Short mmCIF file of the C-alpha atoms (twelve columns), coordinates in Angstrom:
data_MODEL
# 
_entry.id   MODEL 
# 
loop_
_atom_site.group_PDB 
_atom_site.id 
_atom_site.type_symbol 
_atom_site.label_atom_id 
_atom_site.label_alt_id 
_atom_site.label_comp_id 
_atom_site.label_asym_id 
_atom_site.label_seq_id 
_atom_site.Cartn_x 
_atom_site.Cartn_y 
_atom_site.Cartn_z 
_atom_site.pdbx_PDB_model_num 
ATOM 1   C CA . MET A 1   8.584   10.715  33.682  1 
ATOM 2   C CA . ASP A 2   6.638   7.291   33.675  1 
ATOM 3   C CA . ASP A 3   7.406   4.581   31.086  1 
ATOM 4   C CA . ASP A 4   4.752   5.425   28.763  1 
ATOM 5   C CA . ALA A 5   6.244   9.082   27.788  1 
ATOM 6   C CA . LEU A 6   9.236   7.764   28.417  1 
ATOM 7   C CA . GLU A 7   9.137   5.202   26.025  1 
ATOM 8   C CA . ALA A 8   7.263   7.692   22.697  1 
ATOM 9   C CA . LEU A 9   10.322  9.569   24.000  1 
ATOM 10  C CA . ARG A 10  12.814  7.667   23.035  1 
ATOM 11  C CA . ARG A 11  10.806  7.070   19.762  1 
ATOM 12  C CA . GLU A 12  10.409  9.864   18.332  1 
ATOM 13  C CA . ALA A 13  13.966  10.269  18.850  1 
ATOM 14  C CA . GLU A 14  14.621  6.957   16.695  1 
ATOM 15  C CA . MET A 15  12.404  8.336   13.895  1 
ATOM 16  C CA . GLU A 16  14.670  11.059  14.185  1 
ATOM 17  C CA . MET A 17  17.740  8.996   14.464  1 
ATOM 18  C CA . ARG A 18  16.667  6.058   12.068  1 
ATOM 19  C CA . ARG A 19  18.293  3.847   14.064  1 
ATOM 20  C CA . LYS A 20  17.328  2.107   17.380  1 
ATOM 21  C CA . ALA A 21  17.835  3.855   20.803  1 
ATOM 22  C CA . PRO A 22  20.164  2.035   24.167  1 
ATOM 23  C CA . ARG A 23  17.907  0.765   26.263  1 
ATOM 24  C CA . GLU A 24  21.325  0.324   28.311  1 
ATOM 25  C CA . LEU A 25  23.311  3.066   28.791  1 
ATOM 26  C CA . ASP A 26  26.538  0.489   29.953  1 
ATOM 27  C CA . GLY A 27  26.747  -0.401  25.469  1 
ATOM 28  C CA . THR A 28  25.691  -3.514  25.804  1 
ATOM 29  C CA . ASP A 29  22.108  -2.986  23.851  1 
ATOM 30  C CA . LEU A 30  23.666  -4.044  20.472  1 
ATOM 31  C CA . ARG A 31  20.564  -3.642  19.351  1 
ATOM 32  C CA . ALA A 32  21.012  0.029   19.136  1 
ATOM 33  C CA . LYS A 33  24.490  -0.953  16.864  1 
ATOM 34  C CA . ARG A 34  23.086  -2.902  13.581  1 
ATOM 35  C CA . ARG A 35  19.419  -2.651  12.886  1 
ATOM 36  C CA . LYS A 36  18.645  -6.287  12.584  1 
ATOM 37  C CA . THR A 37  15.466  -6.341  14.491  1 
ATOM 38  C CA . PHE A 38  12.724  -4.445  16.342  1 
ATOM 39  C CA . ASP A 39  10.186  -4.322  18.635  1 
ATOM 40  C CA . ALA A 40  6.619   -5.395  16.561  1 
ATOM 41  C CA . GLN A 41  3.573   -3.320  18.450  1 
ATOM 42  C CA . ASP A 42  -0.128  -3.799  18.072  1 
ATOM 43  C CA . GLY A 43  -1.622  -0.323  17.166  1 
ATOM 44  C CA . ASP A 44  -1.817  1.001   20.324  1 
ATOM 45  C CA . GLY A 45  1.476   0.637   20.539  1 
ATOM 46  C CA . ALA A 46  1.969   -2.652  23.174  1 
ATOM 47  C CA . THR A 47  5.082   -4.484  22.445  1 
ATOM 48  C CA . GLY A 48  4.331   -8.025  20.731  1 
ATOM 49  C CA . GLY A 49  7.422   -8.920  20.717  1 
ATOM 50  C CA . GLU A 50  11.042  -8.786  17.865  1 
ATOM 51  C CA . ALA A 51  11.073  -9.330  14.568  1 
ATOM 52  C CA . ASP A 52  13.466  -9.534  12.491  1 
ATOM 53  C CA . GLU A 53  13.490  -6.517  10.112  1 
ATOM 54  C CA . SER A 54  13.488  -6.241  6.945   1 
ATOM 55  C CA . LEU A 55  11.911  -2.638  5.675   1 
ATOM 56  C CA . GLU A 56  13.936  -1.154  3.498   1 
ATOM 57  C CA . ARG A 57  15.436  -3.487  1.388   1 
ATOM 58  C CA . TYR A 58  13.653  -3.719  -1.670  1 
ATOM 59  C CA . GLU A 59  11.465  -6.938  -2.576  1 
ATOM 60  C CA . TYR A 60  12.796  -7.913  -5.676  1 
ATOM 61  C CA . ALA A 61  10.372  -11.273 -6.160  1 
ATOM 62  C CA . ALA A 62  7.377   -8.962  -5.724  1 
ATOM 63  C CA . PRO A 63  6.118   -8.177  -9.323  1 
ATOM 64  C CA . ASP A 64  5.589   -12.453 -9.599  1 
ATOM 65  C CA . ALA A 65  3.241   -11.850 -6.522  1 
ATOM 66  C CA . ILE A 66  1.500   -8.033  -7.866  1 
ATOM 67  C CA . VAL A 67  0.613   -9.742  -11.420 1 
ATOM 68  C CA . ARG A 68  -1.000  -13.171 -10.041 1 
ATOM 69  C CA . GLY A 69  -4.779  -12.578 -8.325  1 
ATOM 70  C CA . LEU A 70  -5.435  -10.113 -6.990  1 
ATOM 71  C CA . GLY A 71  -1.951  -9.268  -6.321  1 
ATOM 72  C CA . CYS A 72  -0.108  -7.333  -3.768  1 
ATOM 73  C CA . VAL A 73  -1.677  -5.746  -0.596  1 
ATOM 74  C CA . GLY A 74  0.300   -2.571  0.930   1 
ATOM 75  C CA . PHE A 75  0.631   1.257   0.379   1 
ATOM 76  C CA . VAL A 76  0.759   4.212   -2.473  1 
ATOM 77  C CA . VAL A 77  3.088   6.719   -0.525  1 
ATOM 78  C CA . THR A 78  3.994   10.051  -1.951  1 
ATOM 79  C CA . CYS A 79  6.424   12.264  -1.843  1 
ATOM 80  C CA . SER A 80  8.988   14.743  -4.257  1 
ATOM 81  C CA . PHE A 81  10.782  14.040  -7.057  1 
ATOM 82  C CA . GLN A 82  14.294  12.335  -6.221  1 
ATOM 83  C CA . ARG A 83  13.509  12.157  -1.764  1 
ATOM 84  C CA . GLU A 84  11.744  8.238   -2.872  1 
ATOM 85  C CA . LYS A 85  14.186  6.980   -0.800  1 
ATOM 86  C CA . SER A 86  14.155  9.135   2.064   1 
ATOM 87  C CA . ALA A 87  10.380  8.990   1.635   1 
ATOM 88  C CA . THR A 88  10.780  5.318   2.304   1 
ATOM 89  C CA . ARG A 89  12.766  4.866   5.135   1 
ATOM 90  C CA . GLU A 90  10.275  7.042   6.816   1 
ATOM 91  C CA . ALA A 91  7.616   5.591   5.306   1 
ATOM 92  C CA . THR A 92  8.326   1.922   7.189   1 
ATOM 93  C CA . GLU A 93  9.389   3.830   10.630  1 
ATOM 94  C CA . MET A 94  5.736   5.380   10.233  1 
ATOM 95  C CA . LEU A 95  3.400   2.209   9.215   1 
ATOM 96  C CA . ARG A 96  5.811   -0.279  11.802  1 
ATOM 97  C CA . PRO A 97  4.586   0.315   15.289  1 
ATOM 98  C CA . ARG A 98  1.087   0.638   13.825  1 
ATOM 99  C CA . LEU A 99  0.992   -2.925  12.933  1 
ATOM 100 C CA . PRO A 100 -1.450  -4.952  13.555  1 
ATOM 101 C CA . THR A 101 -0.803  -7.666  16.175  1 
ATOM 102 C CA . THR A 102 -0.344  -11.111 15.162  1 
ATOM 103 C CA . PRO A 103 -1.266  -13.819 14.755  1 
ATOM 104 C CA . LEU A 104 -4.740  -12.879 12.455  1 
ATOM 105 C CA . ALA A 105 -7.411  -14.049 11.798  1 
ATOM 106 C CA . PHE A 106 -7.054  -17.989 11.071  1 
ATOM 107 C CA . GLY A 107 -3.195  -18.129 12.045  1 
ATOM 108 C CA . ALA A 108 -2.028  -15.559 9.130   1 
ATOM 109 C CA . ALA A 109 0.767   -14.175 9.974   1 
ATOM 110 C CA . ALA A 110 2.188   -16.441 12.511  1 
ATOM 111 C CA . LYS A 111 5.418   -15.288 12.114  1 
ATOM 112 C CA . GLY A 112 4.675   -11.419 12.309  1 
ATOM 113 C CA . LEU A 113 4.548   -8.870  8.695   1 
ATOM 114 C CA . ARG A 114 6.489   -7.098  7.192   1 
ATOM 115 C CA . LEU A 115 7.612   -4.104  5.299   1 
ATOM 116 C CA . ASN A 116 9.578   -3.853  1.603   1 
ATOM 117 C CA . PRO A 117 9.252   -1.247  -1.071  1 
ATOM 118 C CA . VAL A 118 9.267   -2.306  -4.014  1 
ATOM 119 C CA . LYS A 119 11.529  -1.635  -7.141  1 
ATOM 120 C CA . MET A 120 9.320   0.060   -10.051 1 
ATOM 121 C CA . PRO A 121 10.038  3.296   -12.368 1 
ATOM 122 C CA . GLY A 122 8.652   6.239   -11.895 1 
ATOM 123 C CA . ARG A 123 9.339   9.341   -9.289  1 
ATOM 124 C CA . GLY A 124 7.847   11.430  -6.646  1 
ATOM 125 C CA . PHE A 125 5.501   7.914   -4.904  1 
ATOM 126 C CA . VAL A 126 6.481   4.838   -3.385  1 
ATOM 127 C CA . LEU A 127 4.765   1.381   -3.203  1 
ATOM 128 C CA . ILE A 128 5.433   -0.453  0.028   1 
ATOM 129 C CA . ARG A 129 3.923   -4.271  -0.301  1 
ATOM 130 C CA . MET A 130 3.891   -5.800  3.611   1 
ATOM 131 C CA . SER A 131 2.971   -9.180  3.607   1 
ATOM 132 C CA . GLU A 132 3.275   -12.185 6.341   1 
ATOM 133 C CA . ARG A 133 6.409   -13.005 7.405   1 
ATOM 134 C CA . PRO A 134 7.537   -16.252 5.731   1 
ATOM 135 C CA . ASP A 135 8.229   -18.781 8.149   1 
ATOM 136 C CA . PRO A 136 11.555  -20.261 7.905   1 
ATOM 137 C CA . ASP A 137 10.986  -23.925 8.978   1 
ATOM 138 C CA . ALA A 138 8.680   -24.037 6.577   1 
ATOM 139 C CA . ALA A 139 11.412  -22.878 3.548   1 
ATOM 140 C CA . ALA A 140 12.086  -26.407 2.466   1 
ATOM 141 C CA . ALA A 141 8.333   -27.645 2.561   1 
ATOM 142 C CA . ASP A 142 7.646   -24.109 0.142   1 
ATOM 143 C CA . ALA A 143 10.455  -24.652 -2.205  1 
ATOM 144 C CA . LYS A 144 8.912   -27.833 -3.608  1 
ATOM 145 C CA . GLY A 145 5.975   -25.979 -4.999  1 
ATOM 146 C CA . ARG A 146 7.040   -23.232 -6.442  1 
ATOM 147 C CA . ASP A 147 6.892   -23.509 -9.388  1 
ATOM 148 C CA . ASP A 148 3.140   -24.461 -9.051  1 
ATOM 149 C CA . PRO A 149 1.783   -21.678 -11.158 1 
ATOM 150 C CA . HIS A 150 -1.493  -22.273 -8.554  1 
ATOM 151 C CA . PRO A 151 -0.986  -20.884 -5.164  1 
ATOM 152 C CA . ARG A 152 -2.172  -23.429 -2.944  1 
ATOM 153 C CA . PRO A 153 -6.275  -23.805 -0.703  1 
ATOM 154 C CA . ASP A 154 -5.437  -21.480 1.830   1 
ATOM 155 C CA . ASP A 155 -3.028  -18.468 -0.159  1 
ATOM 156 C CA . ASP A 156 -6.196  -16.465 -1.060  1 
ATOM 157 C CA . ARG A 157 -7.926  -16.723 2.187   1 
ATOM 158 C CA . THR A 158 -3.896  -15.286 4.069   1 
ATOM 159 C CA . ARG A 159 -3.825  -12.175 1.049   1 
ATOM 160 C CA . ALA A 160 -7.938  -11.480 2.260   1 
ATOM 161 C CA . THR A 161 -6.582  -11.714 5.825   1 
ATOM 162 C CA . VAL A 162 -3.597  -9.197  5.183   1 
ATOM 163 C CA . ALA A 163 -5.355  -7.056  2.954   1 
ATOM 164 C CA . ALA A 164 -8.344  -6.649  6.257   1 
ATOM 165 C CA . GLU A 165 -5.431  -4.492  8.468   1 
ATOM 166 C CA . VAL A 166 -4.023  -2.225  5.644   1 
ATOM 167 C CA . LEU A 167 -6.557  0.305   5.613   1 
ATOM 168 C CA . GLY A 168 -6.892  -0.468  10.192  1 
ATOM 169 C CA . VAL A 169 -2.738  0.743   8.742   1 
ATOM 170 C CA . VAL A 170 -3.284  3.952   7.731   1 
ATOM 171 C CA . THR A 171 -5.560  5.130   9.615   1 
ATOM 172 C CA . ARG A 172 -4.302  4.582   13.173  1 
ATOM 173 C CA . THR A 173 -0.607  6.581   11.607  1 
ATOM 174 C CA . VAL A 174 -2.980  9.392   9.788   1 
ATOM 175 C CA . ALA A 175 -4.758  10.126  12.901  1 
ATOM 176 C CA . ASP A 176 -1.757  9.373   15.002  1 
ATOM 177 C CA . VAL A 177 0.665   11.926  12.602  1 
ATOM 178 C CA . LYS A 178 -2.588  14.979  13.126  1 
ATOM 179 C CA . ALA A 179 -3.345  14.001  17.471  1 
ATOM 180 C CA . GLY A 180 0.363   14.926  17.464  1 
ATOM 181 C CA . ARG A 181 1.202   11.250  18.642  1 
ATOM 182 C CA . CYS A 182 3.392   10.532  15.859  1 
ATOM 183 C CA . PRO A 183 5.926   13.094  14.367  1 
ATOM 184 C CA . ALA A 184 4.384   14.862  11.043  1 
ATOM 185 C CA . PRO A 185 7.031   14.034  8.186   1 
ATOM 186 C CA . LYS A 186 9.255   15.211  5.901   1 
ATOM 187 C CA . PHE A 187 9.283   13.682  3.399   1 
ATOM 188 C CA . VAL A 188 6.492   11.489  3.379   1 
ATOM 189 C CA . GLU A 189 3.125   13.441  1.959   1 
ATOM 190 C CA . LYS A 190 0.383   11.378  1.433   1 
ATOM 191 C CA . MET A 191 -0.300  7.256   1.928   1 
ATOM 192 C CA . THR A 192 -3.205  5.046   0.300   1 
ATOM 193 C CA . PRO A 193 -4.331  2.131   1.204   1 
ATOM 194 C CA . VAL A 194 -3.393  -0.737  -1.620  1 
ATOM 195 C CA . THR A 195 -5.758  -4.260  -1.045  1 
ATOM 196 C CA . VAL A 196 -5.850  -5.921  -4.679  1 
ATOM 197 C CA . THR A 197 -3.631  -4.763  -7.430  1 
ATOM 198 C CA . CYS A 198 -5.481  -5.785  -11.149 1 
ATOM 199 C CA . ALA A 199 -5.928  -6.112  -14.706 1 
ATOM 200 C CA . PHE A 200 -7.271  -3.741  -15.971 1 
ATOM 201 C CA . ASP A 201 -10.094 -6.014  -18.013 1 
ATOM 202 C CA . GLY A 202 -13.412 -5.068  -16.619 1 
ATOM 203 C CA . ALA A 203 -13.841 -8.929  -14.877 1 
ATOM 204 C CA . ALA A 204 -10.622 -8.477  -13.003 1 
ATOM 205 C CA . ILE A 205 -11.854 -4.386  -12.094 1 
ATOM 206 C CA . ASP A 206 -14.757 -6.067  -10.890 1 
ATOM 207 C CA . ALA A 207 -13.125 -9.076  -8.648  1 
ATOM 208 C CA . GLY A 208 -11.083 -6.353  -7.445  1 
ATOM 209 C CA . ALA A 209 -13.699 -3.642  -6.150  1 
ATOM 210 C CA . VAL A 210 -15.295 -6.421  -4.670  1 
ATOM 211 C CA . ALA A 211 -11.954 -7.582  -2.689  1 
ATOM 212 C CA . ALA A 212 -11.314 -3.835  -2.034  1 
ATOM 213 C CA . LEU A 213 -14.470 -3.709  -0.521  1 
ATOM 214 C CA . ALA A 214 -14.552 -6.233  2.009   1 
ATOM 215 C CA . ALA A 215 -10.425 -5.544  3.070   1 
ATOM 216 C CA . SER A 216 -12.398 -1.748  3.573   1 
ATOM 217 C CA . GLY A 217 -14.766 -3.366  6.038   1 
ATOM 218 C CA . PHE A 218 -17.677 -0.980  4.814   1 
ATOM 219 C CA . ASP A 219 -20.689 -2.144  5.607   1 
ATOM 220 C CA . ALA A 220 -23.252 -0.496  2.527   1 
ATOM 221 C CA . LYS A 221 -25.773 -3.588  3.655   1 
ATOM 222 C CA . GLY A 222 -29.111 -1.717  3.899   1 
ATOM 223 C CA . ARG A 223 -28.378 1.904   2.949   1 
ATOM 224 C CA . ASP A 224 -27.938 4.306   0.625   1 
ATOM 225 C CA . VAL A 225 -23.726 5.241   -0.517  1 
ATOM 226 C CA . SER A 226 -22.329 7.596   -1.848  1 
ATOM 227 C CA . PHE A 227 -18.892 6.942   -3.790  1 
ATOM 228 C CA . ALA A 228 -16.057 8.327   -6.003  1 
ATOM 229 C CA . VAL A 229 -12.874 7.517   -7.884  1 
ATOM 230 C CA . SER A 230 -10.275 9.247   -6.661  1 
ATOM 231 C CA . TYR A 231 -7.327  8.082   -10.094 1 
ATOM 232 C CA . HIS A 232 -3.658  8.547   -10.343 1 
ATOM 233 C CA . ASN A 233 -1.669  7.616   -13.586 1 
ATOM 234 C CA . ARG A 234 2.237   6.822   -11.655 1 
ATOM 235 C CA . PHE A 235 3.186   5.051   -15.260 1 
ATOM 236 C CA . LYS A 236 2.341   7.828   -18.301 1 
ATOM 237 C CA . THR A 237 5.675   7.029   -20.072 1 
ATOM 238 C CA . GLN A 238 6.190   4.115   -20.859 1 
ATOM 239 C CA . GLY A 239 4.305   2.989   -24.152 1 
ATOM 240 C CA . ASP A 240 0.964   4.851   -22.521 1 
ATOM 241 C CA . PRO A 241 -1.149  5.835   -25.921 1 
ATOM 242 C CA . THR A 242 -3.064  8.670   -24.426 1 
ATOM 243 C CA . VAL A 243 0.746   10.022  -24.151 1 
ATOM 244 C CA . GLY A 244 1.993   11.848  -27.112 1 
ATOM 245 C CA . ALA A 245 -0.216  11.563  -29.755 1 
ATOM 246 C CA . GLY A 246 -3.087  12.922  -30.409 1 
ATOM 247 C CA . LYS A 247 -7.332  11.304  -31.214 1 
ATOM 248 C CA . ASP A 248 -6.677  10.844  -34.613 1 
ATOM 249 C CA . ALA A 249 -3.522  8.286   -33.749 1 
ATOM 250 C CA . VAL A 250 -4.945  6.188   -30.106 1 
ATOM 251 C CA . ASP A 251 -8.422  5.847   -32.720 1 
ATOM 252 C CA . ALA A 252 -6.187  4.463   -35.943 1 
ATOM 253 C CA . GLY A 253 -4.665  1.851   -33.727 1 
ATOM 254 C CA . ASP A 254 -8.253  0.944   -31.894 1 
ATOM 255 C CA . THR A 255 -7.564  -2.773  -31.994 1 
ATOM 256 C CA . ALA A 256 -7.707  -5.400  -29.144 1 
ATOM 257 C CA . ALA A 257 -4.512  -5.207  -27.550 1 
ATOM 258 C CA . THR A 258 -4.614  -1.470  -27.789 1 
ATOM 259 C CA . ALA A 259 -7.561  -0.947  -25.869 1 
ATOM 260 C CA . ALA A 260 -6.153  -3.200  -23.633 1 
ATOM 261 C CA . GLU A 261 -3.414  -1.032  -23.063 1 
ATOM 262 C CA . ARG A 262 -5.692  1.918   -21.999 1 
ATOM 263 C CA . HIS A 263 -4.991  4.079   -18.711 1 
ATOM 264 C CA . GLY A 264 -6.374  6.444   -19.475 1 
ATOM 265 C CA . ARG A 265 -8.268  8.591   -16.795 1 
ATOM 266 C CA . ARG A 266 -11.579 7.914   -18.003 1 
ATOM 267 C CA . GLU A 267 -11.632 4.794   -19.367 1 
ATOM 268 C CA . VAL A 268 -10.348 3.262   -15.571 1 
ATOM 269 C CA . ILE A 269 -12.894 5.884   -13.401 1 
ATOM 270 C CA . GLU A 270 -15.349 4.299   -15.688 1 
ATOM 271 C CA . ALA A 271 -14.083 0.871   -15.508 1 
ATOM 272 C CA . VAL A 272 -13.635 0.808   -11.107 1 
ATOM 273 C CA . ALA A 273 -16.766 3.045   -10.507 1 
ATOM 274 C CA . GLY A 274 -18.522 0.386   -12.084 1 
ATOM 275 C CA . GLY A 275 -16.955 -2.068  -10.200 1 
ATOM 276 C CA . VAL A 276 -17.687 -0.674  -7.492  1 
ATOM 277 C CA . ARG A 277 -21.435 0.410   -8.046  1 
ATOM 278 C CA . ALA A 278 -21.663 -4.317  -8.255  1 
ATOM 279 C CA . ALA A 279 -19.569 -4.870  -4.986  1 
ATOM 280 C CA . LEU A 280 -21.538 -2.227  -2.942  1 
ATOM 281 C CA . THR A 281 -25.295 -4.366  -5.196  1 
ATOM 282 C CA . ALA A 282 -23.821 -7.375  -4.025  1 
ATOM 283 C CA . ALA A 283 -23.468 -5.561  -0.468  1 
ATOM 284 C CA . GLY A 284 -26.757 -5.444  0.116   1 
ATOM 285 C CA . ALA A 285 -27.243 -1.359  -0.435  1 
ATOM 286 C CA . THR A 286 -30.171 -0.076  -1.344  1 
ATOM 287 C CA . GLY A 287 -29.632 3.118   -3.625  1 
ATOM 288 C CA . LEU A 288 -26.160 4.065   -5.437  1 
ATOM 289 C CA . SER A 289 -25.549 8.030   -6.037  1 
ATOM 290 C CA . VAL A 290 -21.673 9.654   -7.030  1 
ATOM 291 C CA . ASP A 291 -20.687 12.421  -4.758  1 
ATOM 292 C CA . LEU A 292 -17.198 14.127  -5.671  1 
ATOM 293 C CA . ARG A 293 -17.968 16.481  -2.338  1 
ATOM 294 C CA . ASP A 294 -18.368 14.440  1.056   1 
ATOM 295 C CA . PRO A 295 -18.480 10.600  0.054   1 
ATOM 296 C CA . ASP A 296 -19.312 7.717   2.720   1 
ATOM 297 C CA . VAL A 297 -16.379 5.821   0.971   1 
ATOM 298 C CA . VAL A 298 -13.600 6.543   -2.334  1 
ATOM 299 C CA . ALA A 299 -12.042 4.144   -4.451  1 
ATOM 300 C CA . PHE A 300 -8.616  5.476   -5.457  1 
ATOM 301 C CA . ALA A 301 -7.300  3.764   -8.432  1 
ATOM 302 C CA . GLU A 302 -3.742  4.293   -8.899  1 
ATOM 303 C CA . VAL A 303 -2.035  2.857   -12.176 1 
ATOM 304 C CA . ILE A 304 1.292   1.554   -11.242 1 
ATOM 305 C CA . SER A 305 3.276   -0.609  -12.689 1 
ATOM 306 C CA . VAL A 306 6.647   -3.374  -12.267 1 
ATOM 307 C CA . PRO A 307 9.546   -5.065  -14.614 1 
ATOM 308 C CA . ALA A 308 7.537   -7.275  -16.871 1 
ATOM 309 C CA . THR A 309 7.728   -11.017 -16.078 1 
ATOM 310 C CA . ALA A 310 7.226   -14.074 -17.826 1 
ATOM 311 C CA . GLU A 311 4.405   -15.640 -16.354 1 
ATOM 312 C CA . PRO A 312 1.115   -15.750 -18.749 1 
ATOM 313 C CA . GLY A 313 -0.918  -13.110 -18.170 1 
ATOM 314 C CA . GLY A 314 1.156   -10.879 -17.132 1 
ATOM 315 C CA . GLY A 315 0.244   -7.974  -19.159 1 
ATOM 316 C CA . ALA A 316 3.253   -6.161  -20.607 1 
ATOM 317 C CA . GLY A 317 3.106   -5.684  -24.349 1 
ATOM 318 C CA . LYS A 318 6.105   -7.339  -26.622 1 
ATOM 319 C CA . GLY A 319 9.486   -5.664  -26.373 1 
ATOM 320 C CA . GLU A 320 7.856   -3.851  -23.614 1 
ATOM 321 C CA . ARG A 321 9.832   -4.136  -20.303 1 
ATOM 322 C CA . PHE A 322 7.331   -3.538  -17.964 1 
ATOM 323 C CA . THR A 323 3.909   -4.436  -16.867 1 
ATOM 324 C CA . ARG A 324 0.985   -2.451  -15.817 1 
ATOM 325 C CA . ARG A 325 -1.161  -2.889  -13.184 1 
ATOM 326 C CA . LEU A 326 -4.204  -0.668  -11.543 1 
ATOM 327 C CA . ALA A 327 -4.002  -0.804  -7.740  1 
ATOM 328 C CA . LEU A 328 -6.837  -0.736  -6.130  1 
ATOM 329 C CA . GLY A 329 -7.873  0.952   -2.002  1 
ATOM 330 C CA . LEU A 330 -11.381 1.767   -0.637  1 
ATOM 331 C CA . VAL A 331 -11.742 3.988   2.049   1 
ATOM 332 C CA . PRO A 332 -14.936 5.213   4.237   1 
ATOM 333 C CA . LYS A 333 -15.875 8.243   5.418   1 
ATOM 334 C CA . SER A 334 -15.355 7.366   8.766   1 
ATOM 335 C CA . SER A 335 -11.330 6.420   8.612   1 
ATOM 336 C CA . ASP A 336 -10.828 10.471  8.270   1 
ATOM 337 C CA . ALA A 337 -7.892  9.062   5.574   1 
ATOM 338 C CA . PHE A 338 -9.053  11.108  2.758   1 
ATOM 339 C CA . GLU A 339 -9.635  15.075  3.057   1 
ATOM 340 C CA . ARG A 340 -11.722 16.726  -0.329  1 
ATOM 341 C CA . ARG A 341 -8.668  19.770  -2.260  1 
ATOM 342 C CA . LYS A 342 -9.206  22.284  -5.126  1 
ATOM 343 C CA . LYS A 343 -8.017  19.383  -7.612  1 
ATOM 344 C CA . GLY A 344 -10.483 16.359  -5.802  1 
ATOM 345 C CA . ILE A 345 -10.707 13.955  -3.278  1 
ATOM 346 C CA . MET A 346 -6.982  13.289  -1.934  1 
ATOM 347 C CA . PRO A 347 -5.493  11.113  0.352   1 
ATOM 348 C CA . ALA A 348 -5.245  12.844  4.135   1 
ATOM 349 C CA . SER A 349 -1.722  15.239  4.576   1 
ATOM 350 C CA . LEU A 350 0.379   13.936  6.247   1 
ATOM 351 C CA . LYS A 351 3.202   16.720  5.876   1 
ATOM 352 C CA . ARG A 352 4.587   18.845  7.627   1 
ATOM 353 C CA . GLY A 353 3.612   22.722  7.185   1 
# 
């Protein structure tokens, strides 16, 4: 057995054991005893060095990142109810070896990338954030500007650079599962890239669609483009006026505040479709059409929630404990990361059986 085959077998065993396998047989391999580090790899499986592992720790500071500007970057992972913890561990194990080689363009993520699940209400899904690993040497300098409500000039560029890698991670994961290079997961069902988390007003969605299109790498210039919007509401039970209220009850409260809190299928799909149309037109598409069977690109729109923050414009109503945000990700057909099902267009299925 050659070295590559042995390494592939070892990594498959690690996924089953949920821990590092020994590299030495004399008991001197301390990494196999406590999972503090991992071998950082590029998409082809080449080892790029060792990095600190913080994959399964919830990132409690994430709500601030999610509600600020174009929000956070990461993955929506679906699973069966009450299997969220198992799916979190399994998803991070699948994603980790398929992260891109760092540093990225413009020197972003010089210390590598990290994956952290985000704590939020809801069952049957998990949000895993992918972000730049902080430089410990710069911690003191960053702390000085921590209270500054305005991000540094390079923050937007760094976020966009990291966002441009998310689709590639999902594409490699789906391809490896289909080809048998990655064991089919037991708990993870589907995986969707998230490149923007924005508010629900028109301007925010339009800006989010432009950023999501740029992150997808889809080239619309000089061609006719067909697209579709796939919608899911992961937050139906906390103050959503479309749940438990009749038509009259919703219409009666048709104020600006109530309208801003609407997250229904029709409202979101229409807003996202308008933003995608505008973004594709600006990118040079010569013709646009909606295709619900075989589109060139799909906009996945997920209504998610995080604990409400004190930041102005956080999106939570008075007395509400959660903030709603729209998570967007554009996926081209060439990625093979979505498929047509009876219920519509869905992310590619990954689960066994």
